[in-house]
PDB file of C-alpha atoms in Angstrom:
ATOM      1  CA  MET A 977     102.214 244.226 145.014  1.00  0.00           C
ATOM      2  CA  ASP A 978      98.441 244.550 145.529  1.00  0.00           C
ATOM      3  CA  GLN A 979      98.008 248.079 144.151  1.00  0.00           C
ATOM      4  CA  THR A 980      95.375 248.203 141.398  1.00  0.00           C
ATOM      5  CA  VAL A 981      96.372 250.312 138.405  1.00  0.00           C
ATOM      6  CA  TRP A 982      94.701 251.284 135.135  1.00  0.00           C
ATOM      7  CA  VAL A 983      96.901 252.547 132.290  1.00  0.00           C
ATOM      8  CA  SER A 984      95.911 254.503 129.187  1.00  0.00           C
ATOM      9  CA  GLY A 985      98.315 254.694 126.258  1.00  0.00           C
ATOM     10  CA  SER A 986      99.605 251.202 127.031  1.00  0.00           C
ATOM     11  CA  ARG A 987     100.421 250.474 123.377  1.00  0.00           C
ATOM     12  CA  GLY A 988     102.762 253.428 122.956  1.00  0.00           C
ATOM     13  CA  PHE A 989     106.520 253.456 123.409  1.00  0.00           C
ATOM     14  CA  VAL A 990     106.644 254.387 127.098  1.00  0.00           C
ATOM     15  CA  GLY A 991     103.310 252.734 127.868  1.00  0.00           C
ATOM     16  CA  SER A 992     104.356 249.327 126.575  1.00  0.00           C
ATOM     17  CA  HIS A 993     107.529 249.358 128.685  1.00  0.00           C
ATOM     18  CA  LEU A 994     105.564 250.558 131.714  1.00  0.00           C
ATOM     19  CA  VAL A 995     103.011 247.764 131.362  1.00  0.00           C
ATOM     20  CA  ARG A 996     105.737 245.124 131.204  1.00  0.00           C
ATOM     21  CA  TRP A 997     107.421 246.580 134.286  1.00  0.00           C
ATOM     22  CA  LEU A 998     104.172 246.718 136.283  1.00  0.00           C
ATOM     23  CA  ARG A 999     103.213 243.168 135.370  1.00  0.00           C
ATOM     24  CA  HIS A1000     106.648 241.860 136.299  1.00  0.00           C
ATOM     25  CA  ALA A1001     106.387 243.686 139.636  1.00  0.00           C
ATOM     26  CA  GLY A1002     103.021 242.056 140.365  1.00  0.00           C
ATOM     27  CA  TYR A1003     100.665 245.019 140.068  1.00  0.00           C
ATOM     28  CA  ALA A1004      96.970 244.296 139.468  1.00  0.00           C
ATOM     29  CA  LEU A1005      96.938 245.927 136.039  1.00  0.00           C
ATOM     30  CA  THR A1006      94.230 246.876 133.548  1.00  0.00           C
ATOM     31  CA  CYS A1007      94.978 248.553 130.205  1.00  0.00           C
ATOM     32  CA  VAL A1008      92.371 250.957 128.833  1.00  0.00           C
ATOM     33  CA  SER A1009      91.939 252.658 125.482  1.00  0.00           C
ATOM     34  CA  ASN A1010      89.873 255.510 124.088  1.00  0.00           C
ATOM     35  CA  THR A1011      89.643 253.556 120.823  1.00  0.00           C
ATOM     36  CA  SER A1012      86.632 251.282 120.447  1.00  0.00           C
ATOM     37  CA  GLN A1013      88.528 248.783 118.286  1.00  0.00           C
ATOM     38  CA  SER A1014      89.833 246.572 121.086  1.00  0.00           C
ATOM     39  CA  ASP A1015      91.536 243.210 120.860  1.00  0.00           C
ATOM     40  CA  GLY A1016      89.815 241.976 124.014  1.00  0.00           C
ATOM     41  CA  ARG A1017      92.804 242.589 126.265  1.00  0.00           C
ATOM     42  CA  VAL A1018      92.117 246.310 126.623  1.00  0.00           C
ATOM     43  CA  VAL A1019      89.100 247.903 128.319  1.00  0.00           C
ATOM     44  CA  TYR A1020      87.325 250.526 126.216  1.00  0.00           C
ATOM     45  CA  LEU A1021      86.816 253.902 127.905  1.00  0.00           C
ATOM     46  CA  ASP A1022      85.235 256.678 125.862  1.00  0.00           C
ATOM     47  CA  PHE A1023      86.963 259.737 127.290  1.00  0.00           C
ATOM     48  CA  ALA A1024      84.313 261.971 125.708  1.00  0.00           C
ATOM     49  CA  ASP A1025      81.431 260.120 127.419  1.00  0.00           C
ATOM     50  CA  ARG A1026      81.301 260.480 131.195  1.00  0.00           C
ATOM     51  CA  HIS A1027      78.280 258.185 131.429  1.00  0.00           C
ATOM     52  CA  GLN A1028      80.131 255.361 129.658  1.00  0.00           C
ATOM     53  CA  MET A1029      83.177 255.836 131.872  1.00  0.00           C
ATOM     54  CA  ARG A1030      81.060 255.849 135.049  1.00  0.00           C
ATOM     55  CA  GLU A1031      79.363 252.626 133.997  1.00  0.00           C
ATOM     56  CA  THR A1032      82.694 250.952 133.243  1.00  0.00           C
ATOM     57  CA  LEU A1033      84.321 252.072 136.491  1.00  0.00           C
ATOM     58  CA  ASP A1034      81.290 250.960 138.506  1.00  0.00           C
ATOM     59  CA  ARG A1035      81.139 247.606 136.730  1.00  0.00           C
ATOM     60  CA  LEU A1036      84.838 246.775 137.090  1.00  0.00           C
ATOM     61  CA  GLY A1037      85.514 248.663 140.298  1.00  0.00           C
ATOM     62  CA  PRO A1038      87.751 251.746 140.399  1.00  0.00           C
ATOM     63  CA  PRO A1039      91.511 251.244 140.565  1.00  0.00           C
ATOM     64  CA  GLU A1040      93.565 252.854 143.283  1.00  0.00           C
ATOM     65  CA  VAL A1041      95.684 254.582 140.621  1.00  0.00           C
ATOM     66  CA  PHE A1042      95.062 255.729 137.053  1.00  0.00           C
ATOM     67  CA  LEU A1043      98.158 256.341 134.896  1.00  0.00           C
ATOM     68  CA  HIS A1044      97.231 258.555 131.946  1.00  0.00           C
ATOM     69  CA  LEU A1045      99.710 258.281 129.080  1.00  0.00           C
ATOM     70  CA  GLY A1046      97.151 258.404 126.267  1.00  0.00           C
ATOM     71  CA  TRP A1047      97.156 261.663 124.289  1.00  0.00           C
ATOM     72  CA  GLY A1048      96.241 262.183 120.655  1.00  0.00           C
ATOM     73  CA  HIS A1049      98.406 263.771 117.924  1.00  0.00           C
ATOM     74  CA  VAL A1050     101.612 263.625 119.983  1.00  0.00           C
ATOM     75  CA  TYR A1051     103.725 263.992 116.829  1.00  0.00           C
ATOM     76  CA  GLN A1052     101.770 267.070 115.705  1.00  0.00           C
ATOM     77  CA  PRO A1053     102.597 269.507 118.525  1.00  0.00           C
ATOM     78  CA  GLN A1054     100.732 272.445 117.003  1.00  0.00           C
ATOM     79  CA  SER A1055      97.493 270.541 116.366  1.00  0.00           C
ATOM     80  CA  PRO A1056      94.501 272.511 117.718  1.00  0.00           C
ATOM     81  CA  ASP A1057      93.196 269.249 119.195  1.00  0.00           C
ATOM     82  CA  HIS A1058      95.725 269.603 122.025  1.00  0.00           C
ATOM     83  CA  LEU A1059      93.778 272.617 123.303  1.00  0.00           C
ATOM     84  CA  THR A1060      90.309 271.225 122.689  1.00  0.00           C
ATOM     85  CA  THR A1061      89.669 267.487 122.411  1.00  0.00           C
ATOM     86  CA  ASN A1062      92.714 266.300 124.359  1.00  0.00           C
ATOM     87  CA  VAL A1063      92.187 268.704 127.250  1.00  0.00           C
ATOM     88  CA  GLN A1064      88.446 268.079 127.479  1.00  0.00           C
ATOM     89  CA  ASN A1065      88.902 264.312 127.302  1.00  0.00           C
ATOM     90  CA  GLY A1066      91.494 264.559 130.054  1.00  0.00           C
ATOM     91  CA  ILE A1067      89.208 266.676 132.220  1.00  0.00           C
ATOM     92  CA  ASN A1068      86.373 264.194 131.715  1.00  0.00           C
ATOM     93  CA  LEU A1069      88.668 261.348 132.705  1.00  0.00           C
ATOM     94  CA  VAL A1070      90.096 263.061 135.802  1.00  0.00           C
ATOM     95  CA  ASP A1071      86.676 264.146 137.061  1.00  0.00           C
ATOM     96  CA  THR A1072      85.031 260.779 136.468  1.00  0.00           C
ATOM     97  CA  CYS A1073      87.878 258.801 138.011  1.00  0.00           C
ATOM     98  CA  PHE A1074      87.943 260.945 141.151  1.00  0.00           C
ATOM     99  CA  GLU A1075      84.146 260.901 141.376  1.00  0.00           C
ATOM    100  CA  ARG A1076      84.073 257.098 141.133  1.00  0.00           C
ATOM    101  CA  GLY A1077      86.722 256.470 143.783  1.00  0.00           C
ATOM    102  CA  VAL A1078      90.152 256.573 142.120  1.00  0.00           C
ATOM    103  CA  GLN A1079      92.548 257.866 144.782  1.00  0.00           C
ATOM    104  CA  ARG A1080      95.557 258.897 142.695  1.00  0.00           C
ATOM    105  CA  PHE A1081      95.656 260.130 139.102  1.00  0.00           C
ATOM    106  CA  VAL A1082      99.005 260.446 137.304  1.00  0.00           C
ATOM    107  CA  VAL A1083      99.446 262.402 134.059  1.00  0.00           C
ATOM    108  CA  ILE A1084     102.621 262.102 132.019  1.00  0.00           C
ATOM    109  CA  GLY A1085     103.732 265.513 130.834  1.00  0.00           C
ATOM    110  CA  SER A1086     106.971 266.796 129.336  1.00  0.00           C
ATOM    111  CA  SER A1087     110.161 268.575 130.315  1.00  0.00           C
ATOM    112  CA  SER A1088     109.326 270.961 127.456  1.00  0.00           C
ATOM    113  CA  GLU A1089     106.779 272.511 129.831  1.00  0.00           C
ATOM    114  CA  TYR A1090     109.678 274.652 131.087  1.00  0.00           C
ATOM    115  CA  GLY A1091     109.911 276.252 127.650  1.00  0.00           C
ATOM    116  CA  GLU A1092     113.205 277.996 126.952  1.00  0.00           C
ATOM    117  CA  ARG A1093     114.594 277.979 130.488  1.00  0.00           C
ATOM    118  CA  VAL A1094     118.233 276.988 130.939  1.00  0.00           C
ATOM    119  CA  GLY A1095     120.181 275.334 133.736  1.00  0.00           C
ATOM    120  CA  ALA A1096     118.720 273.107 136.439  1.00  0.00           C
ATOM    121  CA  LEU A1097     114.931 272.969 136.113  1.00  0.00           C
ATOM    122  CA  SER A1098     112.988 272.549 139.346  1.00  0.00           C
ATOM    123  CA  GLU A1099     109.250 272.004 139.519  1.00  0.00           C
ATOM    124  CA  ASP A1100     108.471 275.445 140.963  1.00  0.00           C
ATOM    125  CA  LEU A1101     109.721 277.248 137.840  1.00  0.00           C
ATOM    126  CA  ALA A1102     107.181 278.747 135.438  1.00  0.00           C
ATOM    127  CA  PRO A1103     107.747 278.297 131.705  1.00  0.00           C
ATOM    128  CA  GLU A1104     109.613 280.886 129.656  1.00  0.00           C
ATOM    129  CA  GLY A1105     109.335 281.637 125.962  1.00  0.00           C
ATOM    130  CA  ALA A1106     106.982 280.237 123.351  1.00  0.00           C
ATOM    131  CA  LEU A1107     105.043 277.030 124.042  1.00  0.00           C
ATOM    132  CA  ASN A1108     103.421 274.793 121.439  1.00  0.00           C
ATOM    133  CA  ASN A1109      99.822 273.588 121.662  1.00  0.00           C
ATOM    134  CA  TYR A1110     100.837 270.163 122.964  1.00  0.00           C
ATOM    135  CA  ILE A1111     102.583 271.730 125.960  1.00  0.00           C
ATOM    136  CA  MET A1112      99.801 274.240 126.617  1.00  0.00           C
ATOM    137  CA  GLY A1113      97.287 271.394 126.590  1.00  0.00           C
ATOM    138  CA  LYS A1114      99.292 269.420 129.148  1.00  0.00           C
ATOM    139  CA  LEU A1115      99.553 272.486 131.392  1.00  0.00           C
ATOM    140  CA  ALA A1116      95.814 273.129 131.130  1.00  0.00           C
ATOM    141  CA  LEU A1117      94.966 269.568 132.137  1.00  0.00           C
ATOM    142  CA  ALA A1118      97.416 269.712 135.041  1.00  0.00           C
ATOM    143  CA  ALA A1119      95.843 272.924 136.347  1.00  0.00           C
ATOM    144  CA  HIS A1120      92.426 271.274 136.329  1.00  0.00           C
ATOM    145  CA  GLY A1121      93.752 268.086 137.905  1.00  0.00           C
ATOM    146  CA  PHE A1122      95.316 269.887 140.856  1.00  0.00           C
ATOM    147  CA  GLU A1123      92.122 271.870 141.442  1.00  0.00           C
ATOM    148  CA  ALA A1124      89.927 268.763 141.287  1.00  0.00           C
ATOM    149  CA  ALA A1125      92.214 266.811 143.611  1.00  0.00           C
ATOM    150  CA  ALA A1126      92.196 269.592 146.211  1.00  0.00           C
ATOM    151  CA  ARG A1127      88.412 269.878 146.040  1.00  0.00           C
ATOM    152  CA  LEU A1128      87.758 266.125 146.316  1.00  0.00           C
ATOM    153  CA  ASN A1129      90.592 265.158 148.685  1.00  0.00           C
ATOM    154  CA  ARG A1130      92.386 263.102 146.047  1.00  0.00           C
ATOM    155  CA  THR A1131      95.967 263.033 144.749  1.00  0.00           C
ATOM    156  CA  PHE A1132      96.976 264.396 141.341  1.00  0.00           C
ATOM    157  CA  LEU A1133     100.544 263.812 140.157  1.00  0.00           C
ATOM    158  CA  HIS A1134     101.979 265.508 137.087  1.00  0.00           C
ATOM    159  CA  VAL A1135     105.180 263.898 135.795  1.00  0.00           C
ATOM    160  CA  ARG A1136     107.457 266.090 133.703  1.00  0.00           C
ATOM    161  CA  LEU A1137     109.290 263.508 131.629  1.00  0.00           C
ATOM    162  CA  SER A1138     112.511 264.297 129.788  1.00  0.00           C
ATOM    163  CA  TYR A1139     113.643 262.853 126.451  1.00  0.00           C
ATOM    164  CA  THR A1140     113.321 259.080 126.616  1.00  0.00           C
ATOM    165  CA  PHE A1141     115.259 256.524 124.592  1.00  0.00           C
ATOM    166  CA  GLY A1142     115.009 252.776 124.181  1.00  0.00           C
ATOM    167  CA  ALA A1143     113.762 250.070 121.833  1.00  0.00           C
ATOM    168  CA  GLY A1144     110.188 250.271 120.584  1.00  0.00           C
ATOM    169  CA  GLN A1145     110.020 253.902 119.496  1.00  0.00           C
ATOM    170  CA  GLN A1146     108.143 255.148 116.442  1.00  0.00           C
ATOM    171  CA  HIS A1147     109.622 253.728 113.225  1.00  0.00           C
ATOM    172  CA  ASN A1148     111.062 257.070 112.091  1.00  0.00           C
ATOM    173  CA  SER A1149     112.533 258.001 115.481  1.00  0.00           C
ATOM    174  CA  LEU A1150     116.163 259.079 115.738  1.00  0.00           C
ATOM    175  CA  ILE A1151     117.096 255.777 117.408  1.00  0.00           C
ATOM    176  CA  ASN A1152     115.554 253.716 114.628  1.00  0.00           C
ATOM    177  CA  GLN A1153     117.119 255.872 111.915  1.00  0.00           C
ATOM    178  CA  LEU A1154     120.540 255.359 113.486  1.00  0.00           C
ATOM    179  CA  PHE A1155     120.006 251.613 113.775  1.00  0.00           C
ATOM    180  CA  LYS A1156     118.751 251.276 110.191  1.00  0.00           C
ATOM    181  CA  SER A1157     121.556 253.364 108.686  1.00  0.00           C
ATOM    182  CA  SER A1158     124.140 251.416 110.657  1.00  0.00           C
ATOM    183  CA  ALA A1159     122.753 248.068 109.522  1.00  0.00           C
ATOM    184  CA  GLU A1160     122.637 249.204 105.890  1.00  0.00           C
ATOM    185  CA  LYS A1161     125.955 251.112 106.094  1.00  0.00           C
ATOM    186  CA  THR A1162     124.353 254.169 104.516  1.00  0.00           C
ATOM    187  CA  VAL A1163     124.939 257.880 105.070  1.00  0.00           C
ATOM    188  CA  LEU A1164     122.566 259.496 107.575  1.00  0.00           C
ATOM    189  CA  ASP A1165     121.779 263.155 106.920  1.00  0.00           C
ATOM    190  CA  LEU A1166     121.183 265.063 110.151  1.00  0.00           C
ATOM    191  CA  SER A1167     120.549 268.593 111.363  1.00  0.00           C
ATOM    192  CA  PRO A1168     123.486 270.301 113.122  1.00  0.00           C
ATOM    193  CA  CYS A1169     122.252 268.603 116.336  1.00  0.00           C
ATOM    194  CA  ASP A1170     123.801 271.375 118.401  1.00  0.00           C
ATOM    195  CA  HIS A1171     120.842 271.590 120.788  1.00  0.00           C
ATOM    196  CA  TYR A1172     120.663 269.838 124.149  1.00  0.00           C
ATOM    197  CA  ARG A1173     118.641 267.155 125.854  1.00  0.00           C
ATOM    198  CA  ASP A1174     118.271 265.482 129.215  1.00  0.00           C
ATOM    199  CA  TYR A1175     118.014 261.808 128.238  1.00  0.00           C
ATOM    200  CA  ILE A1176     116.625 258.960 130.347  1.00  0.00           C
ATOM    201  CA  TYR A1177     116.498 255.267 129.485  1.00  0.00           C
ATOM    202  CA  VAL A1178     112.958 253.901 129.166  1.00  0.00           C
ATOM    203  CA  GLY A1179     113.567 251.210 131.795  1.00  0.00           C
ATOM    204  CA  ASP A1180     114.122 253.953 134.363  1.00  0.00           C
ATOM    205  CA  VAL A1181     111.030 255.768 133.105  1.00  0.00           C
ATOM    206  CA  ALA A1182     108.863 252.715 133.762  1.00  0.00           C
ATOM    207  CA  GLU A1183     110.212 252.258 137.279  1.00  0.00           C
ATOM    208  CA  GLY A1184     110.056 255.984 137.980  1.00  0.00           C
ATOM    209  CA  ILE A1185     106.392 256.280 136.997  1.00  0.00           C
ATOM    210  CA  ALA A1186     105.560 253.256 139.147  1.00  0.00           C
ATOM    211  CA  ARG A1187     107.336 254.771 142.142  1.00  0.00           C
ATOM    212  CA  ILE A1188     105.706 258.171 141.644  1.00  0.00           C
ATOM    213  CA  SER A1189     102.296 256.479 141.459  1.00  0.00           C
ATOM    214  CA  ARG A1190     102.692 255.454 145.110  1.00  0.00           C
ATOM    215  CA  VAL A1191     103.183 259.040 146.305  1.00  0.00           C
ATOM    216  CA  HIS A1192     100.421 260.423 148.524  1.00  0.00           C
ATOM    217  CA  GLY A1193      99.952 264.140 148.024  1.00  0.00           C
ATOM    218  CA  SER A1194      99.552 266.127 144.819  1.00  0.00           C
ATOM    219  CA  ALA A1195     102.742 267.332 143.151  1.00  0.00           C
ATOM    220  CA  ILE A1196     104.602 268.045 139.949  1.00  0.00           C
ATOM    221  CA  VAL A1197     107.536 265.625 139.751  1.00  0.00           C
ATOM    222  CA  ASN A1198     110.457 265.731 137.319  1.00  0.00           C
ATOM    223  CA  LEU A1199     111.570 262.417 135.823  1.00  0.00           C
ATOM    224  CA  GLY A1200     114.744 262.475 133.749  1.00  0.00           C
ATOM    225  CA  GLY A1201     118.397 261.604 133.684  1.00  0.00           C
ATOM    226  CA  GLY A1202     119.317 264.755 135.582  1.00  0.00           C
ATOM    227  CA  LYS A1203     122.183 265.535 133.182  1.00  0.00           C
ATOM    228  CA  VAL A1204     122.484 267.508 129.971  1.00  0.00           C
ATOM    229  CA  ILE A1205     124.080 266.215 126.779  1.00  0.00           C
ATOM    230  CA  GLN A1206     124.360 267.802 123.350  1.00  0.00           C
ATOM    231  CA  LEU A1207     122.329 265.799 120.860  1.00  0.00           C
ATOM    232  CA  LYS A1208     125.359 265.466 118.575  1.00  0.00           C
ATOM    233  CA  GLU A1209     127.314 263.786 121.384  1.00  0.00           C
ATOM    234  CA  PHE A1210     124.459 261.390 122.173  1.00  0.00           C
ATOM    235  CA  ILE A1211     124.303 260.397 118.499  1.00  0.00           C
ATOM    236  CA  ARG A1212     128.050 259.837 118.361  1.00  0.00           C
ATOM    237  CA  GLN A1213     127.922 257.632 121.455  1.00  0.00           C
ATOM    238  CA  PHE A1214     125.023 255.596 120.068  1.00  0.00           C
ATOM    239  CA  TRP A1215     126.768 255.284 116.683  1.00  0.00           C
ATOM    240  CA  SER A1216     129.981 254.163 118.372  1.00  0.00           C
ATOM    241  CA  HIS A1217     128.113 251.429 120.272  1.00  0.00           C
ATOM    242  CA  LEU A1218     126.739 250.253 116.923  1.00  0.00           C
ATOM    243  CA  GLY A1219     130.326 249.925 115.700  1.00  0.00           C
ATOM    244  CA  SER A1220     129.661 252.105 112.677  1.00  0.00           C
ATOM    245  CA  ASP A1221     131.868 254.385 110.596  1.00  0.00           C
ATOM    246  CA  PRO A1222     131.622 257.972 111.955  1.00  0.00           C
ATOM    247  CA  GLU A1223     132.081 259.288 108.415  1.00  0.00           C
ATOM    248  CA  LEU A1224     128.554 258.081 107.634  1.00  0.00           C
ATOM    249  CA  LEU A1225     127.047 260.696 109.987  1.00  0.00           C
ATOM    250  CA  ARG A1226     126.512 263.942 108.083  1.00  0.00           C
ATOM    251  CA  PHE A1227     125.719 266.660 110.620  1.00  0.00           C
ATOM    252  CA  GLY A1228     124.279 269.888 109.227  1.00  0.00           C
ATOM    253  CA  ALA A1229     122.887 268.293 106.072  1.00  0.00           C
ATOM    254  CA  HIS A1230     119.553 269.974 106.845  1.00  0.00           C
ATOM    255  CA  THR A1231     118.124 272.363 109.417  1.00  0.00           C
ATOM    256  CA  LYS A1232     116.489 271.428 112.706  1.00  0.00           C
ATOM    257  CA  PRO A1233     112.824 270.477 112.078  1.00  0.00           C
ATOM    258  CA  ASP A1234     110.445 273.379 112.707  1.00  0.00           C
ATOM    259  CA  HIS A1235     108.065 271.253 114.785  1.00  0.00           C
ATOM    260  CA  GLU A1236     110.660 270.478 117.458  1.00  0.00           C
ATOM    261  CA  PRO A1237     110.434 272.539 120.673  1.00  0.00           C
ATOM    262  CA  PRO A1238     113.350 274.634 121.944  1.00  0.00           C
ATOM    263  CA  GLN A1239     116.021 272.448 123.498  1.00  0.00           C
ATOM    264  CA  PRO A1240     118.329 274.791 125.443  1.00  0.00           C
ATOM    265  CA  HIS A1241     121.207 273.815 127.727  1.00  0.00           C
ATOM    266  CA  CYS A1242     119.182 272.493 130.661  1.00  0.00           C
ATOM    267  CA  HIS A1243     118.480 269.420 132.754  1.00  0.00           C
ATOM    268  CA  LEU A1244     115.823 268.318 135.206  1.00  0.00           C
ATOM    269  CA  ASP A1245     116.464 268.798 138.908  1.00  0.00           C
ATOM    270  CA  LEU A1246     115.619 265.466 140.550  1.00  0.00           C
ATOM    271  CA  THR A1247     115.599 266.669 144.172  1.00  0.00           C
ATOM    272  CA  ARG A1248     111.831 266.282 144.548  1.00  0.00           C
ATOM    273  CA  LEU A1249     111.834 262.854 142.895  1.00  0.00           C
ATOM    274  CA  LYS A1250     114.452 261.676 145.385  1.00  0.00           C
ATOM    275  CA  SER A1251     112.583 263.209 148.325  1.00  0.00           C
ATOM    276  CA  LEU A1252     109.222 261.667 147.430  1.00  0.00           C
ATOM    277  CA  THR A1253     110.350 258.218 146.260  1.00  0.00           C
ATOM    278  CA  ASP A1254     113.801 257.700 147.812  1.00  0.00           C
ATOM    279  CA  TRP A1255     114.952 256.765 144.300  1.00  0.00           C
ATOM    280  CA  THR A1256     116.660 258.232 141.260  1.00  0.00           C
ATOM    281  CA  PRO A1257     117.332 256.646 137.843  1.00  0.00           C
ATOM    282  CA  THR A1258     119.945 253.904 137.883  1.00  0.00           C
ATOM    283  CA  TRP A1259     120.679 253.194 134.197  1.00  0.00           C
ATOM    284  CA  SER A1260     123.818 254.912 132.911  1.00  0.00           C
ATOM    285  CA  MET A1261     123.749 256.400 129.423  1.00  0.00           C
ATOM    286  CA  GLN A1262     126.190 253.761 128.188  1.00  0.00           C
ATOM    287  CA  ASP A1263     124.269 250.833 129.677  1.00  0.00           C
ATOM    288  CA  GLY A1264     120.971 252.180 128.357  1.00  0.00           C
ATOM    289  CA  ILE A1265     122.393 252.525 124.850  1.00  0.00           C
ATOM    290  CA  ALA A1266     123.860 249.020 124.983  1.00  0.00           C
ATOM    291  CA  GLU A1267     120.546 247.550 126.153  1.00  0.00           C
ATOM    292  CA  THR A1268     118.618 249.450 123.479  1.00  0.00           C
ATOM    293  CA  ILE A1269     120.878 248.117 120.728  1.00  0.00           C
ATOM    294  CA  ALA A1270     120.682 244.575 122.107  1.00  0.00           C
ATOM    295  CA  GLN A1271     116.875 244.721 122.041  1.00  0.00           C
ATOM    296  CA  LEU A1272     116.801 246.194 118.540  1.00  0.00           C
ATOM    297  CA  ARG A1273     119.106 243.462 117.269  1.00  0.00           C
ATOM    298  CA  SER A1274     116.903 240.803 118.841  1.00  0.00           C
ATOM    299  CA  GLY A1275     113.821 242.316 117.211  1.00  0.00           C
ATOM    300  CA  GLY A1276     112.514 243.794 120.457  1.00  0.00           C
TER     301      GLY A1276
END
């Protein structure tokens, strides 16, 4: 594979899996960061400084594709930075990349951009209900990206990613809490977990983003499992794979966290993904859970 790709957010959960997948597939890969403290393996790009980004792109040569996963304050969805710093940094990055010769720019968004819609969610649907600042920031950047791509004859791809699971998530993630409680044989207090999610295994996410990055022509593209599952059922399946006592799961011990977005009974429609890439996710829920647990047990 001779496609040149730059990736921001390469040290995050999805980004780290994506980088491994791209390297294994033979992509010419460069990781970039908006943080000046670099370990030498990551190129520094100051998203607030167009001059610095132009100089770096000119010096290294523009990639064919830029995959933008980097986004500040992800775990603080109501932070005002989502509507100011994050959006402006993204606009600077899109404009500078297109100006300097990048052909395709891919932003990773969220299935929560559909808001409180239910049922099968296709890319042409507008959001319904309240949206947090994180989601509004992603939508604002996407609107600018599509406009810039049309004006400059480039491609802008906006991936609406559903809930992703796998090894390597934040230490206090649901997956890690389940794994820790199972290992220690302790009670895990949970919310009622009666809301719904469309889950996708991170291995499919990595491959899906790579496949979408080869699409010519701007588009919003859903990337998810394409099925809905109640969170309580997902937890029970994961717990069962761990071989743990179901009595240790205490559903309804506290309320659903206020910061979490609405999670109605819905799933992503993958028709466009299939049409554009001739591919849909291949990992089953059971196989993804088993692989996640195997990696966690091996320290991965």
